[in-house]
Amino acid sequence: MGEDAATFLDSSSSLVRTVDGGGARPADDKVFQHNGAGTLIIKNFQVEDFGKLYRSCGNCSTMYDRHVQVQNVRVTSPGDSIVGINTNYGDTARVLRHHDLRLRRCRYRQSAPSTRV
């Protein structure tokens, strides 16, 4: 699949995007990269042999609050984590009904300072 199956860009914090259904394998790193603002909902999805299902940008030139909801996702190892977020930029994550408890649900990190919106 390469590095990212989809990258989400936008500057509107009220924007909600939904990925409903589908799957990805193998993924060199991230499946979904969230560089813009708003909320991404990933549901009824399957992922196998991956790094992260979702990653919010940690070094974009403009940083936004980013939010992700992961619902009813089937995860097959190997994999690093379901989501990776930046707590110092106000990112949030909700992971509900995922099917593989051996993986790390969420990886939190503090990203380098940049322009904050």
PDB file of N, CA and C in Angstrom, residues 14-99:
ATOM      1  N   SER A  14     -14.655  22.549  12.276  1.00  0.00           N
ATOM      2  CA  SER A  14     -15.973  21.925  12.373  1.00  0.00           C
ATOM      3  C   SER A  14     -16.169  20.785  11.364  1.00  0.00           C
ATOM      4  N   LEU A  15     -15.202  20.583  10.492  1.00  0.00           N
ATOM      5  CA  LEU A  15     -15.309  19.540   9.468  1.00  0.00           C
ATOM      6  C   LEU A  15     -15.237  18.147  10.096  1.00  0.00           C
ATOM      7  N   VAL A  16     -16.164  17.265   9.701  1.00  0.00           N
ATOM      8  CA  VAL A  16     -16.149  15.861  10.124  1.00  0.00           C
ATOM      9  C   VAL A  16     -16.100  15.012   8.867  1.00  0.00           C
ATOM     10  N   ARG A  17     -15.091  14.161   8.784  1.00  0.00           N
ATOM     11  CA  ARG A  17     -14.963  13.228   7.655  1.00  0.00           C
ATOM     12  C   ARG A  17     -15.128  11.819   8.188  1.00  0.00           C
ATOM     13  N   THR A  18     -15.731  10.955   7.368  1.00  0.00           N
ATOM     14  CA  THR A  18     -15.975   9.576   7.798  1.00  0.00           C
ATOM     15  C   THR A  18     -15.454   8.595   6.752  1.00  0.00           C
ATOM     16  N   VAL A  19     -14.686   7.619   7.218  1.00  0.00           N
ATOM     17  CA  VAL A  19     -14.293   6.473   6.409  1.00  0.00           C
ATOM     18  C   VAL A  19     -15.115   5.317   6.956  1.00  0.00           C
ATOM     19  N   ASP A  20     -16.047   4.805   6.165  1.00  0.00           N
ATOM     20  CA  ASP A  20     -16.946   3.742   6.614  1.00  0.00           C
ATOM     21  C   ASP A  20     -16.763   2.531   5.695  1.00  0.00           C
ATOM     22  N   GLY A  21     -16.091   1.517   6.221  1.00  0.00           N
ATOM     23  CA  GLY A  21     -15.836   0.306   5.459  1.00  0.00           C
ATOM     24  C   GLY A  21     -14.493   0.344   4.763  1.00  0.00           C
ATOM     25  N   GLY A  22     -14.061  -0.801   4.289  1.00  0.00           N
ATOM     26  CA  GLY A  22     -12.800  -0.907   3.571  1.00  0.00           C
ATOM     27  C   GLY A  22     -11.726  -1.578   4.392  1.00  0.00           C
ATOM     28  N   GLY A  23     -10.518  -1.543   3.846  1.00  0.00           N
ATOM     29  CA  GLY A  23      -9.403  -2.159   4.528  1.00  0.00           C
ATOM     30  C   GLY A  23      -8.095  -1.817   3.852  1.00  0.00           C
ATOM     31  N   ALA A  24      -6.997  -2.138   4.532  1.00  0.00           N
ATOM     32  CA  ALA A  24      -5.667  -1.868   4.003  1.00  0.00           C
ATOM     33  C   ALA A  24      -4.689  -2.916   4.519  1.00  0.00           C
ATOM     34  N   ARG A  25      -3.761  -3.341   3.619  1.00  0.00           N
ATOM     35  CA  ARG A  25      -2.655  -4.214   3.993  1.00  0.00           C
ATOM     36  C   ARG A  25      -1.689  -4.310   2.832  1.00  0.00           C
ATOM     37  N   PRO A  26      -0.466  -4.535   2.978  1.00  0.00           N
ATOM     38  CA  PRO A  26       0.310  -4.070   4.129  1.00  0.00           C
ATOM     39  C   PRO A  26       0.548  -2.567   4.007  1.00  0.00           C
ATOM     40  N   ALA A  27       0.793  -1.926   5.112  1.00  0.00           N
ATOM     41  CA  ALA A  27       1.051  -0.486   5.131  1.00  0.00           C
ATOM     42  C   ALA A  27       2.442  -0.266   5.716  1.00  0.00           C
ATOM     43  N   ASP A  28       3.305   0.397   4.964  1.00  0.00           N
ATOM     44  CA  ASP A  28       4.674   0.628   5.433  1.00  0.00           C
ATOM     45  C   ASP A  28       4.702   1.384   6.760  1.00  0.00           C
ATOM     46  N   ASP A  29       3.779   2.314   6.948  1.00  0.00           N
ATOM     47  CA  ASP A  29       3.755   3.124   8.161  1.00  0.00           C
ATOM     48  C   ASP A  29       2.312   3.401   8.556  1.00  0.00           C
ATOM     49  N   LYS A  30       1.804   4.590   8.207  1.00  0.00           N
ATOM     50  CA  LYS A  30       0.451   4.988   8.575  1.00  0.00           C
ATOM     51  C   LYS A  30      -0.528   4.614   7.472  1.00  0.00           C
ATOM     52  N   VAL A  31      -1.777   4.350   7.860  1.00  0.00           N
ATOM     53  CA  VAL A  31      -2.832   4.156   6.884  1.00  0.00           C
ATOM     54  C   VAL A  31      -3.513   5.498   6.619  1.00  0.00           C
ATOM     55  N   PHE A  32      -3.922   6.205   7.692  1.00  0.00           N
ATOM     56  CA  PHE A  32      -4.554   7.517   7.553  1.00  0.00           C
ATOM     57  C   PHE A  32      -3.698   8.580   8.234  1.00  0.00           C
ATOM     58  N   GLN A  33      -3.348   9.616   7.486  1.00  0.00           N
ATOM     59  CA  GLN A  33      -2.557  10.746   7.990  1.00  0.00           C
ATOM     60  C   GLN A  33      -3.482  11.956   8.035  1.00  0.00           C
ATOM     61  N   HIS A  34      -3.568  12.604   9.201  1.00  0.00           N
ATOM     62  CA  HIS A  34      -4.474  13.743   9.402  1.00  0.00           C
ATOM     63  C   HIS A  34      -3.637  15.012   9.566  1.00  0.00           C
ATOM     64  N   ASN A  35      -3.511  15.788   8.497  1.00  0.00           N
ATOM     65  CA  ASN A  35      -2.711  17.018   8.531  1.00  0.00           C
ATOM     66  C   ASN A  35      -3.558  18.263   8.722  1.00  0.00           C
ATOM     67  N   GLY A  36      -4.847  18.196   8.456  1.00  0.00           N
ATOM     68  CA  GLY A  36      -5.730  19.353   8.586  1.00  0.00           C
ATOM     69  C   GLY A  36      -6.461  19.352   9.912  1.00  0.00           C
ATOM     70  N   ALA A  37      -7.433  20.255  10.018  1.00  0.00           N
ATOM     71  CA  ALA A  37      -8.225  20.390  11.245  1.00  0.00           C
ATOM     72  C   ALA A  37      -9.448  19.481  11.188  1.00  0.00           C
ATOM     73  N   GLY A  38     -10.166  19.408  12.309  1.00  0.00           N
ATOM     74  CA  GLY A  38     -11.439  18.709  12.339  1.00  0.00           C
ATOM     75  C   GLY A  38     -11.364  17.309  12.913  1.00  0.00           C
ATOM     76  N   THR A  39     -12.396  16.539  12.588  1.00  0.00           N
ATOM     77  CA  THR A  39     -12.577  15.198  13.145  1.00  0.00           C
ATOM     78  C   THR A  39     -12.616  14.165  12.027  1.00  0.00           C
ATOM     79  N   LEU A  40     -11.930  13.057  12.253  1.00  0.00           N
ATOM     80  CA  LEU A  40     -11.979  11.922  11.338  1.00  0.00           C
ATOM     81  C   LEU A  40     -12.594  10.745  12.085  1.00  0.00           C
ATOM     82  N   ILE A  41     -13.612  10.137  11.489  1.00  0.00           N
ATOM     83  CA  ILE A  41     -14.238   8.937  12.045  1.00  0.00           C
ATOM     84  C   ILE A  41     -13.872   7.769  11.128  1.00  0.00           C
ATOM     85  N   ILE A  42     -13.275   6.734  11.705  1.00  0.00           N
ATOM     86  CA  ILE A  42     -12.908   5.528  10.965  1.00  0.00           C
ATOM     87  C   ILE A  42     -13.734   4.393  11.557  1.00  0.00           C
ATOM     88  N   LYS A  43     -14.607   3.791  10.741  1.00  0.00           N
ATOM     89  CA  LYS A  43     -15.451   2.721  11.281  1.00  0.00           C
ATOM     90  C   LYS A  43     -15.629   1.604  10.266  1.00  0.00           C
ATOM     91  N   ASN A  44     -15.852   0.414  10.813  1.00  0.00           N
ATOM     92  CA  ASN A  44     -16.082  -0.775   9.987  1.00  0.00           C
ATOM     93  C   ASN A  44     -14.941  -0.981   8.996  1.00  0.00           C
ATOM     94  N   PHE A  45     -13.727  -0.901   9.497  1.00  0.00           N
ATOM     95  CA  PHE A  45     -12.524  -0.962   8.676  1.00  0.00           C
ATOM     96  C   PHE A  45     -11.666  -2.133   9.141  1.00  0.00           C
ATOM     97  N   GLN A  46     -10.854  -2.673   8.260  1.00  0.00           N
ATOM     98  CA  GLN A  46      -9.947  -3.760   8.602  1.00  0.00           C
ATOM     99  C   GLN A  46      -8.539  -3.369   8.180  1.00  0.00           C
ATOM    100  N   VAL A  47      -7.562  -3.619   9.048  1.00  0.00           N
ATOM    101  CA  VAL A  47      -6.175  -3.291   8.742  1.00  0.00           C
ATOM    102  C   VAL A  47      -5.279  -4.439   9.195  1.00  0.00           C
ATOM    103  N   GLU A  48      -4.248  -4.716   8.385  1.00  0.00           N
ATOM    104  CA  GLU A  48      -3.353  -5.838   8.660  1.00  0.00           C
ATOM    105  C   GLU A  48      -1.936  -5.456   8.257  1.00  0.00           C
ATOM    106  N   ASP A  49      -0.957  -5.831   9.093  1.00  0.00           N
ATOM    107  CA  ASP A  49       0.462  -5.610   8.785  1.00  0.00           C
ATOM    108  C   ASP A  49       0.725  -4.120   8.506  1.00  0.00           C
ATOM    109  N   PHE A  50       0.765  -3.328   9.564  1.00  0.00           N
ATOM    110  CA  PHE A  50       0.796  -1.869   9.445  1.00  0.00           C
ATOM    111  C   PHE A  50       1.607  -1.251  10.583  1.00  0.00           C
ATOM    112  N   GLY A  51       1.862   0.044  10.473  1.00  0.00           N
ATOM    113  CA  GLY A  51       2.499   0.788  11.559  1.00  0.00           C
ATOM    114  C   GLY A  51       1.438   1.368  12.477  1.00  0.00           C
ATOM    115  N   LYS A  52       0.699   2.380  11.993  1.00  0.00           N
ATOM    116  CA  LYS A  52      -0.411   2.978  12.723  1.00  0.00           C
ATOM    117  C   LYS A  52      -1.616   3.064  11.799  1.00  0.00           C
ATOM    118  N   LEU A  53      -2.792   2.835  12.343  1.00  0.00           N
ATOM    119  CA  LEU A  53      -4.001   3.035  11.559  1.00  0.00           C
ATOM    120  C   LEU A  53      -4.198   4.531  11.302  1.00  0.00           C
ATOM    121  N   TYR A  54      -3.979   5.367  12.319  1.00  0.00           N
ATOM    122  CA  TYR A  54      -4.203   6.816  12.228  1.00  0.00           C
ATOM    123  C   TYR A  54      -3.047   7.547  12.884  1.00  0.00           C
ATOM    124  N   ARG A  55      -2.641   8.658  12.268  1.00  0.00           N
ATOM    125  CA  ARG A  55      -1.608   9.511  12.870  1.00  0.00           C
ATOM    126  C   ARG A  55      -1.964  10.961  12.598  1.00  0.00           C
ATOM    127  N   SER A  56      -2.005  11.779  13.662  1.00  0.00           N
ATOM    128  CA  SER A  56      -2.173  13.217  13.470  1.00  0.00           C
ATOM    129  C   SER A  56      -0.787  13.818  13.249  1.00  0.00           C
ATOM    130  N   CYS A  57      -0.734  14.845  12.414  1.00  0.00           N
ATOM    131  CA  CYS A  57       0.554  15.431  12.043  1.00  0.00           C
ATOM    132  C   CYS A  57       1.273  15.976  13.268  1.00  0.00           C
ATOM    133  N   GLY A  58       2.549  15.699  13.356  1.00  0.00           N
ATOM    134  CA  GLY A  58       3.344  16.187  14.473  1.00  0.00           C
ATOM    135  C   GLY A  58       4.279  17.309  14.089  1.00  0.00           C
ATOM    136  N   ASN A  59       4.414  17.601  12.790  1.00  0.00           N
ATOM    137  CA  ASN A  59       5.355  18.640  12.375  1.00  0.00           C
ATOM    138  C   ASN A  59       4.855  19.420  11.152  1.00  0.00           C
ATOM    139  N   CYS A  60       3.541  19.591  11.041  1.00  0.00           N
ATOM    140  CA  CYS A  60       2.992  20.395   9.946  1.00  0.00           C
ATOM    141  C   CYS A  60       3.314  21.873  10.189  1.00  0.00           C
ATOM    142  N   SER A  61       3.365  22.650   9.120  1.00  0.00           N
ATOM    143  CA  SER A  61       3.691  24.072   9.271  1.00  0.00           C
ATOM    144  C   SER A  61       2.621  24.805  10.080  1.00  0.00           C
ATOM    145  N   THR A  62       1.368  24.369  10.007  1.00  0.00           N
ATOM    146  CA  THR A  62       0.290  24.908  10.837  1.00  0.00           C
ATOM    147  C   THR A  62      -0.337  23.746  11.599  1.00  0.00           C
ATOM    148  N   MET A  63      -0.427  23.894  12.904  1.00  0.00           N
ATOM    149  CA  MET A  63      -0.963  22.820  13.740  1.00  0.00           C
ATOM    150  C   MET A  63      -2.374  23.169  14.189  1.00  0.00           C
ATOM    151  N   TYR A  64      -3.281  22.191  14.112  1.00  0.00           N
ATOM    152  CA  TYR A  64      -4.671  22.340  14.522  1.00  0.00           C
ATOM    153  C   TYR A  64      -4.992  21.311  15.596  1.00  0.00           C
ATOM    154  N   ASP A  65      -6.139  21.528  16.280  1.00  0.00           N
ATOM    155  CA  ASP A  65      -6.709  20.454  17.093  1.00  0.00           C
ATOM    156  C   ASP A  65      -7.226  19.412  16.108  1.00  0.00           C
ATOM    157  N   ARG A  66      -6.870  18.163  16.345  1.00  0.00           N
ATOM    158  CA  ARG A  66      -7.353  17.073  15.498  1.00  0.00           C
ATOM    159  C   ARG A  66      -8.002  16.027  16.388  1.00  0.00           C
ATOM    160  N   HIS A  67      -9.079  15.454  15.893  1.00  0.00           N
ATOM    161  CA  HIS A  67      -9.820  14.481  16.690  1.00  0.00           C
ATOM    162  C   HIS A  67     -10.103  13.257  15.829  1.00  0.00           C
ATOM    163  N   VAL A  68     -10.029  12.096  16.448  1.00  0.00           N
ATOM    164  CA  VAL A  68     -10.292  10.851  15.727  1.00  0.00           C
ATOM    165  C   VAL A  68     -11.179   9.958  16.583  1.00  0.00           C
ATOM    166  N   GLN A  69     -12.100   9.277  15.909  1.00  0.00           N
ATOM    167  CA  GLN A  69     -12.921   8.241  16.534  1.00  0.00           C
ATOM    168  C   GLN A  69     -12.739   6.978  15.706  1.00  0.00           C
ATOM    169  N   VAL A  70     -12.373   5.899  16.365  1.00  0.00           N
ATOM    170  CA  VAL A  70     -12.179   4.610  15.694  1.00  0.00           C
ATOM    171  C   VAL A  70     -13.223   3.655  16.264  1.00  0.00           C
ATOM    172  N   GLN A  71     -14.085   3.127  15.380  1.00  0.00           N
ATOM    173  CA  GLN A  71     -15.205   2.293  15.819  1.00  0.00           C
ATOM    174  C   GLN A  71     -15.260   1.012  15.005  1.00  0.00           C
ATOM    175  N   ASN A  72     -15.364  -0.105  15.700  1.00  0.00           N
ATOM    176  CA  ASN A  72     -15.575  -1.402  15.056  1.00  0.00           C
ATOM    177  C   ASN A  72     -14.528  -1.680  13.974  1.00  0.00           C
ATOM    178  N   VAL A  73     -13.274  -1.667  14.384  1.00  0.00           N
ATOM    179  CA  VAL A  73     -12.160  -1.904  13.469  1.00  0.00           C
ATOM    180  C   VAL A  73     -11.512  -3.244  13.795  1.00  0.00           C
ATOM    181  N   ARG A  74     -11.276  -4.059  12.769  1.00  0.00           N
ATOM    182  CA  ARG A  74     -10.574  -5.333  12.936  1.00  0.00           C
ATOM    183  C   ARG A  74      -9.103  -5.117  12.615  1.00  0.00           C
ATOM    184  N   VAL A  75      -8.259  -5.422  13.587  1.00  0.00           N
ATOM    185  CA  VAL A  75      -6.827  -5.173  13.488  1.00  0.00           C
ATOM    186  C   VAL A  75      -6.104  -6.514  13.547  1.00  0.00           C
ATOM    187  N   THR A  76      -5.240  -6.770  12.563  1.00  0.00           N
ATOM    188  CA  THR A  76      -4.468  -8.004  12.536  1.00  0.00           C
ATOM    189  C   THR A  76      -2.987  -7.658  12.594  1.00  0.00           C
ATOM    190  N   SER A  77      -2.280  -8.241  13.559  1.00  0.00           N
ATOM    191  CA  SER A  77      -0.850  -7.988  13.731  1.00  0.00           C
ATOM    192  C   SER A  77      -0.086  -8.506  12.524  1.00  0.00           C
ATOM    193  N   PRO A  78       1.129  -8.018  12.267  1.00  0.00           N
ATOM    194  CA  PRO A  78       1.845  -7.056  13.101  1.00  0.00           C
ATOM    195  C   PRO A  78       1.350  -5.631  12.890  1.00  0.00           C
ATOM    196  N   GLY A  79       1.477  -4.842  13.952  1.00  0.00           N
ATOM    197  CA  GLY A  79       1.111  -3.439  13.922  1.00  0.00           C
ATOM    198  C   GLY A  79       1.669  -2.757  15.156  1.00  0.00           C
ATOM    199  N   ASP A  80       1.890  -1.456  15.075  1.00  0.00           N
ATOM    200  CA  ASP A  80       2.464  -0.702  16.187  1.00  0.00           C
ATOM    201  C   ASP A  80       1.373  -0.192  17.121  1.00  0.00           C
ATOM    202  N   SER A  81       0.453   0.627  16.585  1.00  0.00           N
ATOM    203  CA  SER A  81      -0.623   1.177  17.402  1.00  0.00           C
ATOM    204  C   SER A  81      -1.802   1.541  16.510  1.00  0.00           C
ATOM    205  N   ILE A  82      -2.952   1.676  17.124  1.00  0.00           N
ATOM    206  CA  ILE A  82      -4.141   2.032  16.367  1.00  0.00           C
ATOM    207  C   ILE A  82      -4.128   3.521  16.036  1.00  0.00           C
ATOM    208  N   VAL A  83      -3.824   4.373  17.006  1.00  0.00           N
ATOM    209  CA  VAL A  83      -3.749   5.812  16.746  1.00  0.00           C
ATOM    210  C   VAL A  83      -2.508   6.411  17.378  1.00  0.00           C
ATOM    211  N   GLY A  84      -2.035   7.510  16.788  1.00  0.00           N
ATOM    212  CA  GLY A  84      -0.956   8.318  17.346  1.00  0.00           C
ATOM    213  C   GLY A  84      -1.398   9.769  17.305  1.00  0.00           C
ATOM    214  N   ILE A  85      -1.435  10.425  18.481  1.00  0.00           N
ATOM    215  CA  ILE A  85      -1.903  11.811  18.563  1.00  0.00           C
ATOM    216  C   ILE A  85      -0.893  12.677  19.303  1.00  0.00           C
ATOM    217  N   ASN A  86      -1.077  14.002  19.193  1.00  0.00           N
ATOM    218  CA  ASN A  86      -0.220  14.993  19.863  1.00  0.00           C
ATOM    219  C   ASN A  86      -1.022  15.673  20.972  1.00  0.00           C
ATOM    220  N   THR A  87      -0.795  15.271  22.193  1.00  0.00           N
ATOM    221  CA  THR A  87      -1.581  15.812  23.297  1.00  0.00           C
ATOM    222  C   THR A  87      -1.313  17.302  23.517  1.00  0.00           C
ATOM    223  N   ASN A  88      -0.114  17.771  23.199  1.00  0.00           N
ATOM    224  CA  ASN A  88       0.192  19.186  23.420  1.00  0.00           C
ATOM    225  C   ASN A  88      -0.497  20.109  22.426  1.00  0.00           C
ATOM    226  N   TYR A  89      -1.132  19.581  21.394  1.00  0.00           N
ATOM    227  CA  TYR A  89      -1.888  20.399  20.447  1.00  0.00           C
ATOM    228  C   TYR A  89      -3.392  20.191  20.578  1.00  0.00           C
ATOM    229  N   GLY A  90      -3.833  19.524  21.623  1.00  0.00           N
ATOM    230  CA  GLY A  90      -5.262  19.364  21.861  1.00  0.00           C
ATOM    231  C   GLY A  90      -5.911  18.210  21.118  1.00  0.00           C
ATOM    232  N   ASP A  91      -5.106  17.317  20.538  1.00  0.00           N
ATOM    233  CA  ASP A  91      -5.664  16.158  19.835  1.00  0.00           C
ATOM    234  C   ASP A  91      -6.378  15.233  20.822  1.00  0.00           C
ATOM    235  N   THR A  92      -7.446  14.598  20.345  1.00  0.00           N
ATOM    236  CA  THR A  92      -8.146  13.605  21.150  1.00  0.00           C
ATOM    237  C   THR A  92      -8.400  12.360  20.307  1.00  0.00           C
ATOM    238  N   ALA A  93      -8.569  11.228  20.997  1.00  0.00           N
ATOM    239  CA  ALA A  93      -8.849   9.960  20.316  1.00  0.00           C
ATOM    240  C   ALA A  93      -9.829   9.150  21.153  1.00  0.00           C
ATOM    241  N   ARG A  94     -10.786   8.524  20.459  1.00  0.00           N
ATOM    242  CA  ARG A  94     -11.706   7.562  21.076  1.00  0.00           C
ATOM    243  C   ARG A  94     -11.630   6.281  20.259  1.00  0.00           C
ATOM    244  N   VAL A  95     -11.328   5.182  20.926  1.00  0.00           N
ATOM    245  CA  VAL A  95     -11.242   3.885  20.254  1.00  0.00           C
ATOM    246  C   VAL A  95     -12.298   2.977  20.882  1.00  0.00           C
ATOM    247  N   LEU A  96     -13.271   2.578  20.060  1.00  0.00           N
ATOM    248  CA  LEU A  96     -14.383   1.760  20.527  1.00  0.00           C
ATOM    249  C   LEU A  96     -14.478   0.486  19.696  1.00  0.00           C
ATOM    250  N   ARG A  97     -14.674  -0.627  20.347  1.00  0.00           N
ATOM    251  CA  ARG A  97     -14.927  -1.911  19.675  1.00  0.00           C
ATOM    252  C   ARG A  97     -13.889  -2.262  18.611  1.00  0.00           C
ATOM    253  N   HIS A  98     -12.634  -2.300  19.011  1.00  0.00           N
ATOM    254  CA  HIS A  98     -11.640  -2.802  18.064  1.00  0.00           C
ATOM    255  C   HIS A  98     -11.352  -4.260  18.404  1.00  0.00           C
ATOM    256  N   HIS A  99     -10.957  -5.010  17.429  1.00  0.00           N
ATOM    257  CA  HIS A  99     -10.807  -6.454  17.589  1.00  0.00           C
ATOM    258  C   HIS A  99      -9.338  -6.853  17.494  1.00  0.00           C
TER     259      HIS A  99
END
